[in-house]
Structure formats: structure tokens, C-alpha cells
CSV table of C-alpha atoms and ligand atoms in Angstrom, one decimal:
chain,number,residue,atom,x,y,z
A,1,MET,CA,74.0,-50.8,44.6
A,2,LEU,CA,73.5,-48.6,47.6
A,3,GLU,CA,74.0,-44.9,47.4
A,4,ASP,CA,76.3,-43.4,50.1
A,5,CYS,CA,75.2,-39.8,50.1
A,6,VAL,CA,72.4,-37.4,49.5
A,7,ILE,CA,72.9,-34.3,47.3
A,8,VAL,CA,70.6,-31.5,48.6
A,9,ARG,CA,69.7,-28.6,46.4
A,10,TYR,CA,68.0,-25.4,47.6
A,11,GLY,CA,66.6,-22.7,45.4
A,12,GLU,CA,65.2,-19.5,46.6
A,13,ILE,CA,67.5,-19.1,49.5
A,14,ALA,CA,70.5,-18.8,47.2
A,15,LEU,CA,68.9,-15.5,45.9
A,16,LYS,CA,68.8,-13.9,49.3
A,17,GLY,CA,72.2,-12.1,49.1
A,18,GLY,CA,73.4,-11.0,52.5
A,19,ASN,CA,71.1,-13.3,54.4
A,20,ARG,CA,72.4,-16.3,52.5
A,21,SER,CA,74.6,-17.7,55.2
A,22,MET,CA,72.0,-17.3,57.9
A,23,PHE,CA,69.5,-19.1,55.7
A,24,GLU,CA,71.9,-21.9,55.0
A,25,LYS,CA,72.6,-22.3,58.7
A,26,LYS,CA,68.9,-22.6,59.4
A,27,LEU,CA,68.3,-25.1,56.6
A,28,SER,CA,71.2,-27.3,57.7
A,29,GLY,CA,69.9,-27.1,61.3
A,30,ASN,CA,66.4,-28.0,60.2
A,31,MET,CA,67.6,-30.9,58.2
A,32,LYS,CA,69.5,-32.2,61.2
A,33,ILE,CA,66.4,-31.9,63.4
A,34,VAL,CA,64.3,-33.8,60.9
A,35,LEU,CA,66.9,-36.5,60.4
A,36,GLU,CA,67.2,-36.9,64.2
A,37,THR,CA,63.5,-37.1,64.5
A,38,ASN,CA,63.6,-40.0,62.1
A,39,SER,CA,66.5,-41.6,64.0
A,40,ILE,CA,68.9,-41.0,61.2
A,41,GLN,CA,72.5,-40.2,62.1
A,42,ALA,CA,74.3,-38.3,59.4
A,43,ARG,CA,77.0,-35.8,58.7
A,44,ILE,CA,75.9,-32.7,56.8
A,45,GLU,CA,78.5,-30.9,54.8
A,46,LYS,CA,78.1,-27.6,53.0
A,47,ILE,CA,79.6,-27.5,49.5
A,48,SER,CA,79.2,-24.9,46.9
A,49,GLY,CA,75.5,-24.3,46.4
A,50,ARG,CA,74.5,-27.7,47.8
A,51,PHE,CA,74.5,-29.8,51.0
A,52,ILE,CA,75.9,-33.3,51.1
A,53,VAL,CA,74.4,-35.6,53.7
A,54,GLU,CA,76.0,-38.9,54.4
A,55,PRO,CA,73.6,-41.3,56.2
A,56,LYS,CA,73.4,-45.1,56.3
A,57,ASN,CA,70.3,-45.3,54.0
A,58,ALA,CA,70.8,-42.5,51.5
A,59,ARG,CA,67.6,-43.3,49.6
A,60,GLU,CA,65.4,-43.0,52.6
A,61,ALA,CA,67.2,-39.9,53.8
A,62,ALA,CA,66.8,-38.2,50.4
A,63,GLN,CA,63.1,-38.7,50.6
A,64,ILE,CA,62.8,-37.4,54.1
A,65,ILE,CA,65.0,-34.3,53.3
A,66,SER,CA,63.0,-33.5,50.2
A,67,GLY,CA,60.2,-32.5,52.7
A,68,VAL,CA,62.3,-29.9,54.5
A,69,PHE,CA,61.3,-26.4,53.6
A,70,GLY,CA,63.8,-24.6,51.5
A,71,VAL,CA,64.9,-27.8,49.7
A,72,THR,CA,64.1,-27.8,46.0
A,73,SER,CA,65.3,-31.4,45.2
A,74,THR,CA,67.4,-34.2,46.6
A,75,SER,CA,69.3,-37.1,44.9
A,76,PRO,CA,70.7,-40.2,46.5
A,77,GLY,CA,74.2,-40.5,45.0
A,78,PHE,CA,77.8,-41.7,45.2
A,79,LYS,CA,80.8,-39.7,46.4
A,80,VAL,CA,84.2,-40.2,44.7
A,81,LYS,CA,87.4,-38.2,44.5
A,82,ALA,CA,87.3,-35.3,42.0
A,83,GLY,CA,89.3,-37.1,39.2
A,84,LEU,CA,88.3,-38.1,35.7
A,85,GLN,CA,89.2,-41.7,36.3
A,86,GLU,CA,87.2,-42.0,39.5
A,87,ILE,CA,84.2,-40.3,37.8
A,88,LYS,CA,84.4,-42.6,34.8
A,89,GLU,CA,84.5,-45.8,36.9
A,90,LYS,CA,81.6,-44.8,39.2
A,91,ALA,CA,79.5,-43.6,36.2
A,92,LEU,CA,80.1,-47.0,34.5
A,93,GLU,CA,79.1,-48.8,37.7
A,94,VAL,CA,75.9,-46.7,38.0
A,95,PHE,CA,75.2,-47.4,34.3
A,96,ASN,CA,75.6,-51.1,34.7
A,97,ALA,CA,73.3,-51.2,37.7
A,98,SER,CA,70.4,-50.3,35.4
A,99,LYS,CA,71.6,-51.1,31.8
A,100,PRO,CA,69.4,-48.6,30.0
A,101,ASN,CA,68.9,-48.4,26.2
A,102,SER,CA,70.2,-44.9,26.0
A,103,PHE,CA,72.0,-42.5,28.4
A,104,ARG,CA,73.6,-39.1,28.8
A,105,ILE,CA,76.0,-37.5,31.2
A,106,THR,CA,75.1,-34.2,32.8
A,107,ALA,CA,78.1,-32.7,34.5
A,108,ASN,CA,78.1,-29.6,36.6
A,109,ARG,CA,81.2,-27.9,38.0
A,110,LEU,CA,80.1,-26.4,41.3
A,111,GLU,CA,83.6,-24.9,41.6
A,112,LYS,CA,85.5,-24.0,38.6
A,113,THR,CA,88.7,-25.5,40.0
A,114,PHE,CA,88.2,-28.7,38.0
A,115,LYS,CA,90.4,-28.6,34.9
A,116,GLU,CA,87.9,-29.9,32.3
A,117,THR,CA,84.8,-27.9,31.6
A,118,SER,CA,81.3,-29.5,32.2
A,119,MET,CA,81.0,-30.1,28.5
A,120,GLU,CA,84.4,-31.8,28.3
A,121,VAL,CA,83.4,-34.1,31.2
A,122,ASN,CA,80.2,-35.0,29.5
A,123,ASN,CA,82.1,-36.0,26.3
A,124,ILE,CA,84.9,-37.8,28.1
A,125,VAL,CA,82.7,-39.8,30.4
A,126,GLY,CA,80.1,-40.4,27.8
A,127,GLU,CA,82.6,-41.7,25.3
A,128,PHE,CA,84.1,-44.0,27.9
A,129,ILE,CA,80.7,-45.6,28.8
A,130,GLN,CA,79.7,-45.8,25.1
A,131,GLU,CA,83.0,-47.6,24.3
A,132,LYS,CA,82.6,-50.1,27.2
A,133,THR,CA,78.9,-50.8,26.7
A,134,LYS,CA,78.1,-49.8,23.1
A,135,CYS,CA,75.0,-48.0,24.4
A,136,ARG,CA,73.5,-45.1,22.5
A,137,VAL,CA,73.7,-41.5,23.8
A,138,SER,CA,70.5,-39.5,23.8
A,139,LEU,CA,70.8,-35.9,24.8
A,140,LYS,CA,67.1,-35.1,24.5
A,141,ASN,CA,65.4,-38.2,25.9
A,142,PRO,CA,67.8,-40.5,27.7
A,143,GLU,CA,66.6,-43.5,29.6
A,144,LEU,CA,69.3,-42.8,32.2
A,145,ASP,CA,70.6,-39.4,32.9
A,146,ILE,CA,73.8,-39.6,35.0
A,147,GLY,CA,74.4,-36.4,36.9
A,148,VAL,CA,77.9,-35.5,38.0
A,149,ASP,CA,78.4,-32.5,40.4
A,150,ILE,CA,82.0,-31.7,40.8
A,151,THR,CA,83.7,-29.7,43.6
A,152,LYS,CA,87.4,-29.1,44.3
A,153,ASP,CA,87.8,-32.3,46.2
A,154,ASN,CA,84.9,-34.6,45.3
A,155,ALA,CA,82.4,-35.6,42.6
A,156,TYR,CA,78.9,-36.7,43.3
A,157,ILE,CA,77.2,-39.0,40.9
A,158,TYR,CA,73.4,-39.6,40.8
A,159,THR,CA,70.6,-40.5,38.5
A,160,GLU,CA,67.4,-39.7,40.3
A,161,ARG,CA,65.8,-36.5,41.7
A,162,PHE,CA,63.2,-36.3,44.4
A,163,GLU,CA,61.3,-33.0,44.1
A,164,GLY,CA,61.5,-30.9,47.2
A,165,VAL,CA,58.7,-28.9,48.8
A,166,GLY,CA,60.5,-25.6,48.1
A,167,GLY,CA,59.8,-22.5,50.2
A,168,LEU,CA,62.1,-21.0,52.8
A,169,PRO,CA,63.7,-22.8,55.8
A,170,ALA,CA,61.4,-22.7,58.8
A,171,GLY,CA,62.4,-20.0,61.2
A,172,VAL,CA,64.0,-17.5,58.8
A,173,SER,CA,61.0,-15.3,58.5
A,174,GLY,CA,60.3,-14.8,62.2
A,175,LYS,CA,57.5,-15.9,64.5
A,176,VAL,CA,53.8,-16.0,63.8
A,177,VAL,CA,50.7,-17.2,65.7
A,178,CYS,CA,48.4,-19.5,63.6
A,179,LEU,CA,44.8,-19.8,64.7
A,180,LEU,CA,44.2,-23.6,64.4
A,181,SER,CA,40.6,-24.8,64.4
A,182,GLY,CA,39.8,-28.5,64.0
A,183,GLY,CA,38.8,-27.8,60.4
A,184,ILE,CA,40.3,-28.5,57.0
A,185,ASP,CA,41.5,-25.0,56.3
A,186,SER,CA,43.6,-23.7,59.1
A,187,PRO,CA,46.2,-26.6,59.2
A,188,VAL,CA,46.8,-25.8,55.5
A,189,ALA,CA,47.2,-22.1,56.3
A,190,ALA,CA,49.7,-23.1,59.0
A,191,TRP,CA,51.6,-25.3,56.6
A,192,LEU,CA,51.8,-22.5,54.1
A,193,ALA,CA,53.2,-20.2,56.8
A,194,LEU,CA,55.8,-22.8,57.7
A,195,LYS,CA,56.6,-23.1,54.0
A,196,ARG,CA,57.4,-19.4,53.9
A,197,GLY,CA,59.9,-19.7,56.7
A,198,CYS,CA,57.7,-18.8,59.7
A,199,ASP,CA,58.4,-20.0,63.1
A,200,VAL,CA,54.8,-21.2,63.9
A,201,THR,CA,53.0,-21.3,67.3
A,202,LEU,CA,49.5,-22.9,66.9
A,203,LEU,CA,46.7,-21.4,69.0
A,204,HIS,CA,43.6,-23.4,69.5
A,205,PHE,CA,40.5,-21.9,71.3
A,206,LEU,CA,39.0,-24.8,73.2
A,207,HIS,CA,35.4,-25.4,73.9
A,208,GLU,CA,36.2,-28.1,76.5
A,209,GLU,CA,37.4,-27.8,80.1
A,210,ARG,CA,40.9,-26.5,81.0
A,211,ASN,CA,43.8,-28.9,80.6
A,212,LYS,CA,42.1,-31.0,77.9
A,213,ARG,CA,44.2,-31.8,74.9
A,214,PRO,CA,41.8,-33.1,72.3
A,215,GLY,CA,43.3,-36.0,70.2
A,216,LYS,CA,42.3,-34.4,67.0
A,217,ILE,CA,44.1,-31.1,67.7
A,218,GLN,CA,47.2,-32.9,69.0
A,219,GLU,CA,47.2,-35.0,65.9
A,220,LEU,CA,47.1,-32.0,63.6
A,221,LYS,CA,50.1,-30.6,65.4
A,222,GLU,CA,51.9,-33.9,65.0
A,223,LYS,CA,51.1,-33.9,61.3
A,224,LEU,CA,52.5,-30.4,60.8
A,225,CYS,CA,55.6,-31.4,62.9
A,226,LYS,CA,56.5,-33.9,60.3
A,227,TYR,CA,57.5,-30.9,58.1
A,228,HIS,CA,59.2,-29.0,61.0
A,229,PRO,CA,59.4,-30.7,64.4
A,230,ASP,CA,59.8,-27.4,66.3
A,231,ILE,CA,56.2,-26.2,66.4
A,232,LYS,CA,54.4,-25.1,69.6
A,233,LEU,CA,50.7,-25.5,70.4
A,234,VAL,CA,48.9,-23.3,72.9
A,235,TYR,CA,45.3,-24.0,74.2
A,236,ILE,CA,43.0,-21.3,75.5
A,237,PRO,CA,39.7,-22.4,76.9
A,238,THR,CA,36.8,-20.3,75.9
A,239,LYS,CA,33.8,-21.6,77.9
A,240,GLU,CA,33.6,-18.4,80.0
A,241,ILE,CA,33.7,-16.2,76.8
A,242,GLU,CA,31.1,-18.3,75.1
A,243,LYS,CA,28.8,-18.0,78.1
A,244,GLU,CA,29.2,-14.3,78.1
A,245,ILE,CA,28.5,-14.0,74.4
A,246,ILE,CA,25.4,-16.2,74.6
A,247,MET,CA,24.1,-14.0,77.4
A,248,LYS,CA,24.8,-10.7,75.9
A,249,VAL,CA,25.1,-10.9,72.1
A,250,PRO,CA,22.2,-11.2,69.7
A,251,ALA,CA,22.5,-14.6,67.9
A,252,LYS,CA,23.2,-13.1,64.6
A,253,MET,CA,26.3,-11.3,65.8
A,254,ARG,CA,27.8,-14.1,67.9
A,255,ILE,CA,30.3,-15.5,65.5
A,256,VAL,CA,31.7,-12.2,64.4
A,257,ILE,CA,32.2,-11.1,68.0
A,258,LEU,CA,33.7,-14.4,69.0
A,259,ARG,CA,36.2,-14.0,66.1
A,260,ARG,CA,37.0,-10.5,67.2
A,261,ILE,CA,37.8,-11.9,70.7
A,262,PHE,CA,40.0,-14.6,69.1
A,263,MET,CA,41.9,-11.8,67.3
A,264,LYS,CA,42.3,-9.7,70.5
A,265,ILE,CA,43.6,-12.7,72.4
A,266,ALA,CA,45.9,-13.8,69.6
A,267,SER,CA,47.3,-10.3,69.2
A,268,LYS,CA,48.1,-10.2,72.9
A,269,LEU,CA,49.8,-13.6,72.8
A,270,ALA,CA,51.7,-12.6,69.6
A,271,ASN,CA,53.0,-9.4,71.4
A,272,GLU,CA,54.1,-11.4,74.4
A,273,MET,CA,56.0,-13.8,72.2
A,274,ASN,CA,57.4,-11.2,69.9
A,275,ALA,CA,55.5,-12.7,66.9
A,276,ARG,CA,55.1,-10.5,63.9
A,277,ALA,CA,51.8,-11.7,62.5
A,278,ILE,CA,48.6,-13.8,63.0
A,279,ILE,CA,47.7,-16.4,60.4
A,280,THR,CA,44.2,-17.7,59.9
A,281,GLY,CA,42.5,-20.2,57.6
A,282,ASP,CA,39.9,-17.7,56.4
A,283,ASN,CA,38.8,-17.8,52.8
A,284,ILE,CA,36.8,-15.1,51.0
A,285,GLY,CA,33.1,-15.8,50.9
A,286,GLN,CA,33.4,-19.5,52.0
A,287,VAL,CA,31.1,-19.2,55.0
A,288,ALA,CA,29.0,-16.4,56.5
A,289,SER,CA,31.7,-15.2,58.8
A,290,GLN,CA,34.0,-14.7,55.9
A,291,THR,CA,32.3,-12.1,53.8
A,292,LEU,CA,34.4,-9.1,53.1
A,293,ASP,CA,32.2,-7.0,55.4
A,294,ASN,CA,32.7,-9.4,58.3
A,295,LEU,CA,36.4,-10.0,57.7
A,296,ASN,CA,36.8,-6.2,57.8
A,297,VAL,CA,35.2,-6.0,61.1
A,298,ILE,CA,37.0,-9.0,62.5
A,299,ASP,CA,40.4,-7.7,61.2
A,300,LYS,CA,40.0,-4.4,63.0
A,301,ALA,CA,40.1,-6.3,66.3
A,302,SER,CA,43.6,-7.6,65.5
A,303,GLY,CA,46.4,-5.4,66.8
A,304,ILE,CA,49.0,-6.8,64.3
A,305,LEU,CA,49.3,-7.9,60.7
A,306,THR,CA,46.9,-10.7,59.9
A,307,ILE,CA,47.7,-12.9,57.0
A,308,ARG,CA,45.1,-15.2,55.3
A,309,PRO,CA,47.1,-17.5,53.0
A,310,LEU,CA,44.0,-19.3,51.7
A,311,ALA,CA,42.0,-16.1,50.9
A,312,GLY,CA,42.0,-16.8,47.1
A,313,LEU,CA,41.7,-20.5,46.9
A,314,ASP,CA,38.6,-22.6,46.2
A,315,LYS,CA,37.6,-25.2,48.7
A,316,ARG,CA,38.5,-27.9,46.2
A,317,GLU,CA,42.1,-26.5,46.0
A,318,ILE,CA,42.3,-26.3,49.8
A,319,ILE,CA,41.1,-29.9,50.2
A,320,ASP,CA,43.7,-31.1,47.6
A,321,LEU,CA,46.4,-29.3,49.5
A,322,ALA,CA,45.2,-30.8,52.8
A,323,LYS,CA,45.4,-34.3,51.3
A,324,LYS,CA,48.8,-33.6,49.9
A,325,ILE,CA,50.3,-32.5,53.2
A,326,GLY,CA,48.5,-35.2,55.1
A,327,THR,CA,46.2,-33.3,57.4
A,328,TYR,CA,42.9,-34.0,55.6
A,329,GLU,CA,42.1,-37.3,57.3
A,330,THR,CA,42.5,-35.8,60.7
A,331,SER,CA,40.6,-32.7,59.8
A,332,ILE,CA,37.4,-34.5,58.8
A,333,GLN,CA,37.2,-36.4,62.1
A,334,GLU,CA,34.2,-35.1,64.1
A,335,TYR,CA,35.0,-32.4,66.6
A,336,LYS,CA,33.1,-30.0,68.9
A,337,ASP,CA,34.6,-26.6,67.9
A,338,CYS,CA,33.5,-23.6,70.0
A,339,CYS,CA,32.2,-21.9,66.9
A,340,ASN,CA,29.6,-24.6,66.2
A,341,PHE,CA,27.9,-23.7,69.5
A,342,LEU,CA,27.4,-20.1,68.5
A,343,LEU,CA,26.4,-20.6,64.9
A,344,PRO,CA,22.9,-19.3,64.4
A,345,LYS,CA,20.6,-20.2,61.4
A,346,HIS,CA,21.0,-16.7,59.9
A,347,PRO,CA,24.4,-15.2,60.8
A,348,GLU,CA,25.1,-11.6,60.0
A,349,THR,CA,26.9,-11.3,56.7
A,350,LYS,CA,27.2,-7.5,56.7
A,351,ALA,CA,28.6,-6.6,60.1
A,352,LYS,CA,29.3,-2.9,60.8
A,353,LEU,CA,32.2,-1.9,63.0
A,354,MET,CA,30.4,0.7,65.1
A,355,GLU,CA,27.4,-1.5,65.8
A,356,THR,CA,29.7,-4.4,66.7
A,357,GLU,CA,31.8,-2.3,69.0
A,358,LYS,CA,28.6,-1.0,70.7
A,359,ILE,CA,27.5,-4.6,71.5
A,360,GLU,CA,31.0,-5.4,72.7
A,361,GLN,CA,30.8,-2.6,75.3
A,362,GLN,CA,28.3,-4.8,77.2
A,363,LEU,CA,30.9,-7.6,77.5
A,364,ASP,CA,33.2,-8.2,80.5
A,365,ASP,CA,36.5,-7.0,79.0
A,366,THR,CA,38.6,-8.8,81.7
A,367,LEU,CA,37.7,-12.1,80.0
A,368,THR,CA,40.3,-11.9,77.3
A,369,GLU,CA,43.0,-11.2,79.9
A,370,LYS,CA,41.7,-14.1,82.0
A,371,ALA,CA,41.6,-16.4,79.0
A,372,LEU,CA,45.3,-15.7,78.3
A,373,GLU,CA,46.2,-16.5,81.9
A,374,GLU,CA,44.4,-19.8,81.5
A,375,SER,CA,46.5,-20.8,78.5
A,376,TYR,CA,48.6,-23.9,78.5
A,377,GLU,CA,50.8,-25.9,76.1
A,378,GLY,CA,49.8,-28.9,74.0
B,401,LIG,P1,38.7,-24.2,59.2
B,401,LIG,O1,38.5,-25.3,58.3
B,401,LIG,O2,40.1,-23.8,59.4
B,401,LIG,O3,38.0,-24.4,60.5
B,401,LIG,P2,36.5,-22.7,58.2
B,401,LIG,O4,36.4,-22.6,56.8
B,401,LIG,O5,35.7,-23.8,58.9
B,401,LIG,O6,38.1,-22.9,58.6
B,401,LIG,P3,35.8,-20.9,60.3
B,401,LIG,O7,35.4,-22.0,61.1
B,401,LIG,O8,34.9,-19.8,60.1
B,401,LIG,O9,36.2,-21.3,58.8
B,401,LIG,O10,37.2,-20.4,60.9
B,401,LIG,C1,37.9,-19.4,60.2
B,401,LIG,C2,39.3,-19.3,60.8
B,401,LIG,O11,39.2,-18.9,62.2
B,401,LIG,C3,39.9,-20.7,60.9
B,401,LIG,O12,40.5,-21.1,59.7
B,401,LIG,C4,40.9,-20.5,62.0
B,401,LIG,O13,42.1,-19.9,61.6
B,401,LIG,C5,40.1,-19.6,63.0
B,401,LIG,N1,39.4,-20.5,64.0
B,401,LIG,C6,38.2,-20.9,63.9
B,401,LIG,N2,37.9,-21.7,65.1
B,401,LIG,C7,39.0,-21.7,65.8
B,401,LIG,C8,39.4,-22.3,67.1
B,401,LIG,N3,38.5,-23.0,67.8
B,401,LIG,N4,40.6,-22.0,67.5
B,401,LIG,C9,41.5,-21.3,66.8
B,401,LIG,N5,41.2,-20.7,65.6
B,401,LIG,C10,40.0,-20.9,65.1
B,402,LIG,MG1,35.9,-24.2,61.0
């Protein structure tokens, strides 16, 4: 028995008062993009508090849509006219497809135009199935829970729920620039930003020659695009900057200063793009460059709000998330990140702003501008 539609539920966005219709529009647009990316043609209809999608393979589509940010759950289901007789017949068919030992009906009037209350529908449809099949009703622990969502025109009948990723529809929170290294953490940070509705541009500082697009970084972008296909990736080569740092900065301070230059460049890019924040994969105390002292000094170089979504997580938790979202296997591939070349045996862990700025005065300050001019898309 093949389902003919997908019932899509969305949570938090229903709470957002005046912005609600904008949020719903974004969510519907994002679902459409994700379905098209998966070569699925489907009509998307807005009903009261839900979306109904009508693709060829509703089960597959329900699974795919459950990964769209803003969706709390999806159910493959059946659409019938909003009439008691139609509901009874379809519910019985659904029952017969799995022949459980116990069942219940869970009706939901999405619009109050339907004459019977939800409770009455539960009783009427439940009794009908019980009579026909002699099956036991169990309200607390049924083997089969038959959901019935009723609108003015239609009823949607379903038995399964795929949990959605939640969050907000990508794009509703505005633009951000995410600093993407080849490591485990920053793709997770980027995913969390996407999850909170950010329109993400990934920025990778590249140790290699201009116009290279390393497979690993491209692959990380592709993995994130599975959640929202509309993600940009920008490369900025840093060889010249690295050379300058090696020549003029004491080994101990190199990483902190390189990070500050990252921040300066990222802030400029963010301003050019009208982005509202920078996102990084930093995590308090994880490595030498991430002590609170160093993060303070690094943060001062950023001209705009910098958000570190992983600040409070343990590495174990970050790895679990990376595995869950599918970036882990790519992240652990070997890669020559620019930072590795500047990493001394004993990096500074207590950087001071004044001293750092003093060292930076020796550096050619046209390099950040030049680096930005060298940027290209991945
Ligand atoms: P990650 O696993 O994300 O590399 P990490 O724990 O290894 O993080 P660092 O290498 O110190 O930490 O990097 C801290 C953050 O700085 C990264 O999460 C990322 O946001 C940013 N970053 C580091 N290297 C680069 C790079 N080459 N290009 C862009 N951003 C970078
Ligand atoms: Mg790293």
C-alpha cells in the first residue's frame, strides 16, 4: 500500500508571530529546492499548521524532507476527502495493511470546520474498525496508532513519523561567514549555523596555490549542501601571509596572529556581503590557540559579531555530531591546513593584546586586502 502524500510538521516557526508567513515561505522554498536536488517533482500545499507534499514516492520524500531545517517531523500518508465515511474506509485499509494486535485513532482537527470533534472522530472511526476486525483498542500502548489530520476539504491518514532536524528554515536569520578548516569542528559549527536559519558562506583559507579546490574541502561543502543546497564556498590563498608571518613573527605567536588575520579578512568579506556574523569552530580550551586569553585577543581582530557554536561542547560530543551529520569521514582525511605549518612546539597560551598588536605593526598591512582580491569561489 503506497502512500500518496507527505504531512510535514514544523515547530518553532509557528511561534514567530508576525514573521510566520515569511518563515513558511522560506521553508516551502527550501523543501522545493531539496526535492528538486533529489530529482523529485512534487506539489507543495500549505494547510493549517502543516505542509502537504504530493510526490510519486511519499516514503522517500518524507525521509528527505525530515532533514530540511525547520521541519519537526514528517509522515507518509493518504489523502481523502474530509468525510467520516472516507476516513473510516481509508483507516480500515491502513489497519488491514499491517493487522496489528491493538490500535488507536488519533484525530486532529487542523481547522474547526469539521462537524465532529477530534474525540468524536476517534470514537466513531475506532468503533468502526473494532467492529470490522475485532481488534483491541489500546490508548496507552497501541501497536498501530492511526493519525487523522482533518482540514476543511481533506483528511490525511498516517501511521508513522520521521523525526525532523528541527531548527529554523535556512535563510531566515540572515547571512553569516563560516570559517571552514579541514578539521572536524568547523563543519559542525557551520551545520549548527545553518540549523539556526543562517544563510551560510563558507570561507576556507588555503595553504595551496591559487585556483586549487582541494577535494576534501569541496566534499565538506557537498556534505553540508545535503541539508541546504544553497551554500557558497570562498577560497582565499594565504601563502603570502604565511611567509610574512614566518619572517616577522616569533614562533610562539604565529597561530594567534594568523587567526587574527583570518578574522580581519573574514570581517571584510562579511561587510562586503552584508553578512551579520562570523562563525568559527573554536572550542574553549581544546587546543593552545583556544585558551580564553587567546580567544580574547583573536576576537578583538574581528570587526563584527563572532559566534562560536561549539564553545561549550566536549570533543566527544562534537565528534558524535560530526558523525550524525555525515561530515566526520571527510574531516578525518589527511589535509595540509595552513595552520599546521605555523604550529610551534610551544605556542603562546596567554596572548596579550598590546604585545600582539605591536608585533603586527611589523607586518605588511596590504596583505589582507590583497588576499581578499585573490578570493575565488569553490
Ligand atoms: P577544526 O576542527 O574546525 O579545524 P580545531 O579544533 O582544529 O577546529 P583550530 O584548527 O585551532 O581548531 O581552528 C579553530 C577554528 O579556526 C576552526 O574551527 C575554523 O573555524 C577556523 N580555521 C582554522 N583553520 C582554518 C582555515 N584554513 N580556513 C578557515 N578557517 C579556519
Ligand atoms: Mg583545525
